[in-house]
Short mmCIF file of C-alpha atoms and ligand atoms in Angstrom, two decimals:
data_model
loop_
_atom_site.label_atom_id
_atom_site.label_comp_id
_atom_site.label_asym_id
_atom_site.label_seq_id
_atom_site.Cartn_x
_atom_site.Cartn_y
_atom_site.Cartn_z
CA MET N 1 77.87 75.10 145.78
CA SER N 2 76.19 77.84 142.97
CA LYS N 3 77.69 80.78 142.94
CA SER N 4 74.33 83.62 143.95
CA VAL N 5 72.94 86.42 140.64
CA VAL N 6 73.83 89.67 142.07
CA LEU N 7 72.00 91.74 138.69
CA ALA N 8 69.06 90.33 136.04
CA THR N 9 67.84 90.95 133.75
CA GLN N 10 64.38 89.62 133.21
CA ASN N 11 62.53 89.21 129.81
CA ILE N 12 63.81 93.27 129.35
CA THR N 13 62.76 94.49 126.02
CA ALA N 14 64.43 98.18 125.17
CA GLY N 15 64.96 100.67 122.65
CA TYR N 16 65.01 104.26 120.89
CA GLY N 17 62.49 105.81 119.56
CA GLY N 18 59.30 102.88 120.26
CA HIS N 19 62.62 100.03 117.76
CA PRO N 20 63.12 97.79 120.23
CA ALA N 21 67.04 96.91 120.01
CA ILE N 22 66.68 94.57 122.54
CA ASN N 23 64.16 91.68 123.32
CA ASP N 24 63.62 89.68 125.78
CA ILE N 25 66.30 89.60 127.07
CA THR N 26 67.23 87.27 130.46
CA VAL N 27 70.39 86.93 131.00
CA GLU N 28 72.66 86.51 135.12
CA LEU N 29 75.51 87.81 136.54
CA ARG N 30 77.24 85.92 139.33
CA GLU N 31 79.05 86.57 142.62
CA ASP N 32 82.74 86.68 142.05
CA GLU N 33 82.56 85.94 138.34
CA VAL N 34 83.97 88.01 134.64
CA LEU N 35 81.05 87.65 132.42
CA CYS N 36 81.18 87.85 129.04
CA LEU N 37 79.07 89.92 126.80
CA ILE N 38 79.97 88.97 122.79
CA GLY N 39 78.48 90.34 120.00
CA HIS N 40 78.63 92.10 116.48
CA ASN N 41 77.84 96.64 116.16
CA GLY N 42 74.73 96.83 117.04
CA ALA N 43 73.86 93.39 118.15
CA GLY N 44 72.02 95.67 121.06
CA LYS N 45 75.09 95.15 123.59
CA SER N 46 74.98 98.97 125.11
CA THR N 47 71.91 99.24 125.26
CA LEU N 48 71.48 96.49 127.71
CA LEU N 49 73.83 97.69 129.86
CA LYS N 50 72.34 101.06 129.85
CA CYS N 51 69.44 99.82 131.08
CA MET N 52 71.16 97.38 133.41
CA PHE N 53 72.97 100.83 135.04
CA GLY N 54 69.11 103.18 135.13
CA LEU N 55 70.77 105.20 131.62
CA LEU N 56 67.76 103.92 129.47
CA GLY N 57 64.64 102.83 129.60
CA SER N 58 62.89 99.74 129.58
CA GLU N 59 59.84 98.96 127.73
CA SER N 60 58.86 95.47 129.38
CA GLY N 61 60.49 92.80 131.54
CA VAL N 62 62.88 93.44 135.28
CA ILE N 63 66.44 93.86 136.02
CA THR N 64 67.12 93.22 140.25
CA ILE N 65 69.97 93.76 141.71
CA ASP N 66 70.64 91.15 145.07
CA GLY N 67 66.57 90.05 144.35
CA GLN N 68 65.37 93.89 144.51
CA VAL N 69 63.84 94.90 141.37
CA THR N 70 65.86 98.22 140.32
CA THR N 71 63.84 98.84 136.98
CA LYS N 72 63.13 102.22 137.45
CA GLU N 73 66.00 103.48 139.35
CA THR N 74 68.12 105.87 138.55
CA ALA N 75 72.02 105.00 137.49
CA ARG N 76 72.88 106.96 140.52
CA GLU N 77 71.09 105.05 143.23
CA ILE N 78 72.46 101.88 140.81
CA ALA N 79 75.99 103.49 141.96
CA ASP N 80 74.64 103.26 144.98
CA ARG N 81 73.58 99.79 145.60
CA GLY N 82 77.33 98.72 144.51
CA VAL N 83 77.38 99.77 140.35
CA ALA N 84 79.72 100.88 138.29
CA MET N 85 79.86 101.45 134.37
CA VAL N 86 83.07 102.02 132.57
CA PRO N 87 80.86 103.12 129.48
CA GLU N 88 82.05 102.98 126.12
CA GLY N 89 84.38 105.60 124.25
CA ARG N 90 85.75 106.02 127.59
CA GLY N 91 83.96 109.82 128.42
CA VAL N 92 86.65 111.32 129.95
CA PHE N 93 86.99 114.73 129.56
CA PRO N 94 89.31 116.09 127.78
CA SER N 95 90.37 118.99 129.00
CA LEU N 96 90.03 117.79 132.40
CA THR N 97 93.62 116.21 134.63
CA VAL N 98 93.21 113.09 135.34
CA ARG N 99 93.69 113.67 138.63
CA ASP N 100 90.67 116.24 138.57
CA ILE N 101 88.45 113.29 136.36
CA PHE N 102 88.36 111.85 139.33
CA SER N 103 87.74 114.31 142.27
CA LEU N 104 84.81 115.36 140.17
CA GLY N 105 83.91 111.15 140.04
CA MET N 106 84.19 110.86 143.47
CA HIS N 107 81.99 113.94 144.24
CA ALA N 108 79.52 113.19 142.01
CA ALA N 109 79.74 109.96 143.21
CA GLY N 110 79.06 111.40 146.87
CA VAL N 111 82.19 109.39 148.18
CA PRO N 112 83.10 111.37 151.74
CA LYS N 113 86.37 114.69 151.42
CA LYS N 114 88.16 113.06 154.57
CA GLU N 115 87.70 109.22 152.10
CA GLN N 116 88.54 110.46 149.11
CA SER N 117 92.47 110.41 148.63
CA ASP N 118 92.51 106.78 150.07
CA ARG N 119 90.53 105.58 146.69
CA VAL N 120 93.04 107.44 145.12
CA GLU N 121 95.34 106.12 146.58
CA TRP N 122 93.53 102.43 146.23
CA VAL N 123 93.25 102.85 142.84
CA LEU N 124 96.68 104.01 141.81
CA GLU N 125 98.05 101.03 143.39
CA ILE N 126 95.68 98.80 141.60
CA LEU N 127 96.74 101.13 138.57
CA PRO N 128 100.03 102.63 139.33
CA ALA N 129 100.58 103.68 135.88
CA ILE N 130 98.76 106.40 136.39
CA LYS N 131 100.83 108.33 138.73
CA GLU N 132 102.93 108.77 135.83
CA PHE N 133 100.03 110.97 134.04
CA MET N 134 98.19 112.15 137.01
CA ASN N 135 98.01 116.10 136.36
CA ARG N 136 97.85 116.17 132.80
CA PRO N 137 94.48 116.60 130.71
CA ALA N 138 92.91 113.73 129.66
CA GLY N 139 93.08 114.82 126.08
CA THR N 140 96.70 114.22 125.90
CA LEU N 141 96.48 110.57 126.68
CA SER N 142 96.52 107.72 124.40
CA GLY N 143 93.68 105.77 123.99
CA GLY N 144 95.06 102.84 126.92
CA GLN N 145 95.45 105.72 128.59
CA GLN N 146 92.15 107.10 128.68
CA GLN N 147 90.92 104.05 128.97
CA MET N 148 92.83 102.57 132.46
CA VAL N 149 91.06 105.79 133.79
CA SER N 150 87.58 105.24 132.89
CA ILE N 151 88.85 101.63 134.67
CA GLY N 152 89.95 103.88 137.66
CA ARG N 153 87.32 106.36 137.92
CA ALA N 154 84.70 103.58 138.10
CA LEU N 155 87.12 101.95 140.38
CA LEU N 156 86.76 105.39 142.49
CA ASN N 157 83.38 104.16 144.16
CA ARG N 158 84.49 100.52 145.21
CA PRO N 159 81.67 98.58 143.36
CA ARG N 160 81.10 94.98 144.01
CA ILE N 161 79.96 95.17 140.51
CA LEU N 162 81.47 96.28 137.58
CA LEU N 163 80.40 97.17 133.57
CA MET N 164 82.12 97.62 130.95
CA ASP N 165 81.51 98.26 127.84
CA GLU N 166 84.28 97.43 125.07
CA PRO N 167 87.42 98.69 126.88
CA SER N 168 89.21 96.80 123.88
CA ILE N 169 88.27 99.62 122.31
CA GLY N 170 91.07 100.67 120.04
CA LEU N 171 94.01 98.97 121.76
CA ALA N 172 96.34 96.61 120.55
CA PRO N 173 95.38 92.96 122.34
CA LYS N 174 99.46 92.79 124.02
CA LEU N 175 97.70 96.70 125.90
CA PHE N 176 94.40 95.40 126.83
CA GLN N 177 95.66 91.82 127.96
CA ASP N 178 97.73 94.83 130.93
CA LEU N 179 95.07 96.47 131.55
CA LEU N 180 92.43 93.35 131.90
CA ALA N 181 95.27 91.62 133.88
CA PRO N 182 94.71 93.77 137.01
CA ILE N 183 91.39 94.23 136.56
CA ARG N 184 90.97 90.90 136.98
CA ALA N 185 93.37 90.09 139.71
CA LEU N 186 91.07 92.46 141.76
CA GLN N 187 88.49 90.74 140.44
CA GLN N 188 89.72 87.14 142.21
CA ARG N 189 90.76 89.10 145.21
CA GLU N 190 88.16 91.23 146.42
CA LYS N 191 85.28 88.88 144.58
CA LEU N 192 83.55 91.28 142.48
CA SER N 193 81.04 90.64 139.59
CA ILE N 194 81.62 92.01 136.05
CA LEU N 195 80.55 91.85 132.62
CA LEU N 196 82.66 92.87 130.34
CA VAL N 197 80.63 93.19 126.95
CA GLU N 198 83.67 92.90 124.06
CA GLN N 199 84.48 92.42 120.34
CA ASN N 200 87.80 91.61 121.22
CA VAL N 201 86.26 88.16 121.86
CA ARG N 202 89.55 86.18 122.07
CA GLU N 203 91.67 87.90 124.36
CA ALA N 204 88.35 88.83 126.77
CA LEU N 205 87.29 85.39 126.82
CA LYS N 206 90.95 84.46 128.45
CA ILE N 207 89.94 86.33 131.31
CA SER N 208 85.98 85.07 131.54
CA ASP N 209 84.69 82.38 133.79
CA ARG N 210 81.12 82.00 131.26
CA ALA N 211 79.90 84.12 127.65
CA VAL N 212 76.67 84.72 126.72
CA VAL N 213 76.44 85.53 123.08
CA MET N 214 74.12 88.85 121.73
CA LYS N 215 73.23 88.28 117.99
CA SER N 216 70.31 91.13 116.40
CA GLY N 217 68.81 92.27 120.19
CA ALA N 218 68.39 88.23 121.32
CA MET N 219 70.26 86.25 123.37
CA ILE N 220 71.63 83.59 121.17
CA TRP N 221 73.84 81.14 123.87
CA GLU N 222 75.70 80.80 126.31
CA GLY N 223 78.59 79.11 127.29
CA LEU N 224 81.77 78.54 129.52
CA PRO N 225 84.46 80.62 127.86
CA ASP N 226 86.56 77.20 126.51
CA GLU N 227 83.05 75.73 124.13
CA LEU N 228 82.93 79.13 122.71
CA GLN N 229 87.47 79.36 122.34
CA ASP N 230 86.77 76.41 119.20
CA ASN N 231 86.42 78.34 115.58
CA GLU N 232 84.55 77.05 114.02
CA ARG N 233 81.87 77.11 116.62
CA LEU N 234 82.65 80.94 117.30
CA MET N 235 81.90 81.56 113.66
CA GLU N 236 78.57 79.72 113.58
CA LEU N 237 76.81 81.47 116.32
CA TYR N 238 77.48 84.81 114.22
P1 ATP G 301 78.67 98.17 119.59
O1 ATP G 301 79.34 97.13 119.35
O2 ATP G 301 78.91 98.74 117.98
O3 ATP G 301 78.90 99.22 120.26
P2 ATP G 301 75.94 97.31 120.61
O4 ATP G 301 75.84 95.82 120.56
O5 ATP G 301 76.56 98.04 122.08
O6 ATP G 301 76.93 97.73 119.48
P3 ATP G 301 73.57 98.68 120.22
O7 ATP G 301 74.76 99.90 120.82
O8 ATP G 301 73.75 98.64 122.34
O9 ATP G 301 74.75 98.09 120.33
O10 ATP G 301 72.60 98.83 119.85
C1 ATP G 301 71.86 98.68 118.97
C2 ATP G 301 70.73 99.18 118.02
O11 ATP G 301 70.48 100.49 118.69
C3 ATP G 301 71.50 99.20 117.16
O12 ATP G 301 70.79 99.41 116.11
C4 ATP G 301 71.78 101.11 117.41
O13 ATP G 301 71.40 101.47 115.61
C5 ATP G 301 70.42 101.34 117.75
N1 ATP G 301 70.63 102.50 119.21
C6 ATP G 301 72.02 102.64 119.97
N2 ATP G 301 71.53 103.79 120.72
C7 ATP G 301 70.14 104.59 119.62
C8 ATP G 301 70.65 106.31 119.91
N3 ATP G 301 70.78 106.84 120.63
N4 ATP G 301 68.64 106.73 119.64
C9 ATP G 301 68.63 105.71 118.28
N5 ATP G 301 69.34 104.26 118.31
C10 ATP G 301 70.57 103.46 119.11
#
């Protein structure tokens, strides 16, 4: 039986100051899968994620979540539908402690006070290394630790759909795997849907169910990770 589509864009065109950065993008994220989105710098990957998460309006096209049109919804409305985003560049406030970042995130998402400590506990079960630096300002953490905090903050909203924008930036492949392995385990256990934007293609494909490739604002390929593992095929697409 084919999996149902949880988030879809149909012919989305969007950009900045009247210049389209993505053109006519149609993509489907299905239930219980990791979809890897790859492409060079400037291909339009972040722009697509921003549109999906209500951070950037589109010029044309339609975005749906669970079949409902969300094209004009705000990030808060989209978050309320069970979507969370891990932004590119970590997005943690350097002067705040991890604990404060988590509190602020839950406050912004409207998580009831009485649920907040359970949520934090739950995230610490998934990413236990965070326990060691809960009380440190994020600015004093390593890149990998900050990335963990950024992912942890997104998970606090208990999303069904997680949009991750280049979590591997600045991380060695081994660290990246250490970070993604628990996320993949969580995804499989809870049947989450994850859209993973990555340039660290080889590592990302290892934990992906399907892959799409973007180039110069267009979607140029869609298929199974195994088909891309072959070097030549990958080079051709780039
Ligand atoms: P990267 O891997 O470098 O993050 P990307 O595939 O995510 O790249 P985008 O960040 O979506 O690519 O950028 C797509 C295009 O849109 C690029 O040409 C970029 O210069 C342009 N762009 C991105 N953000 C802005 C902005 N805020 N204002 C103007 N142009 C932008």
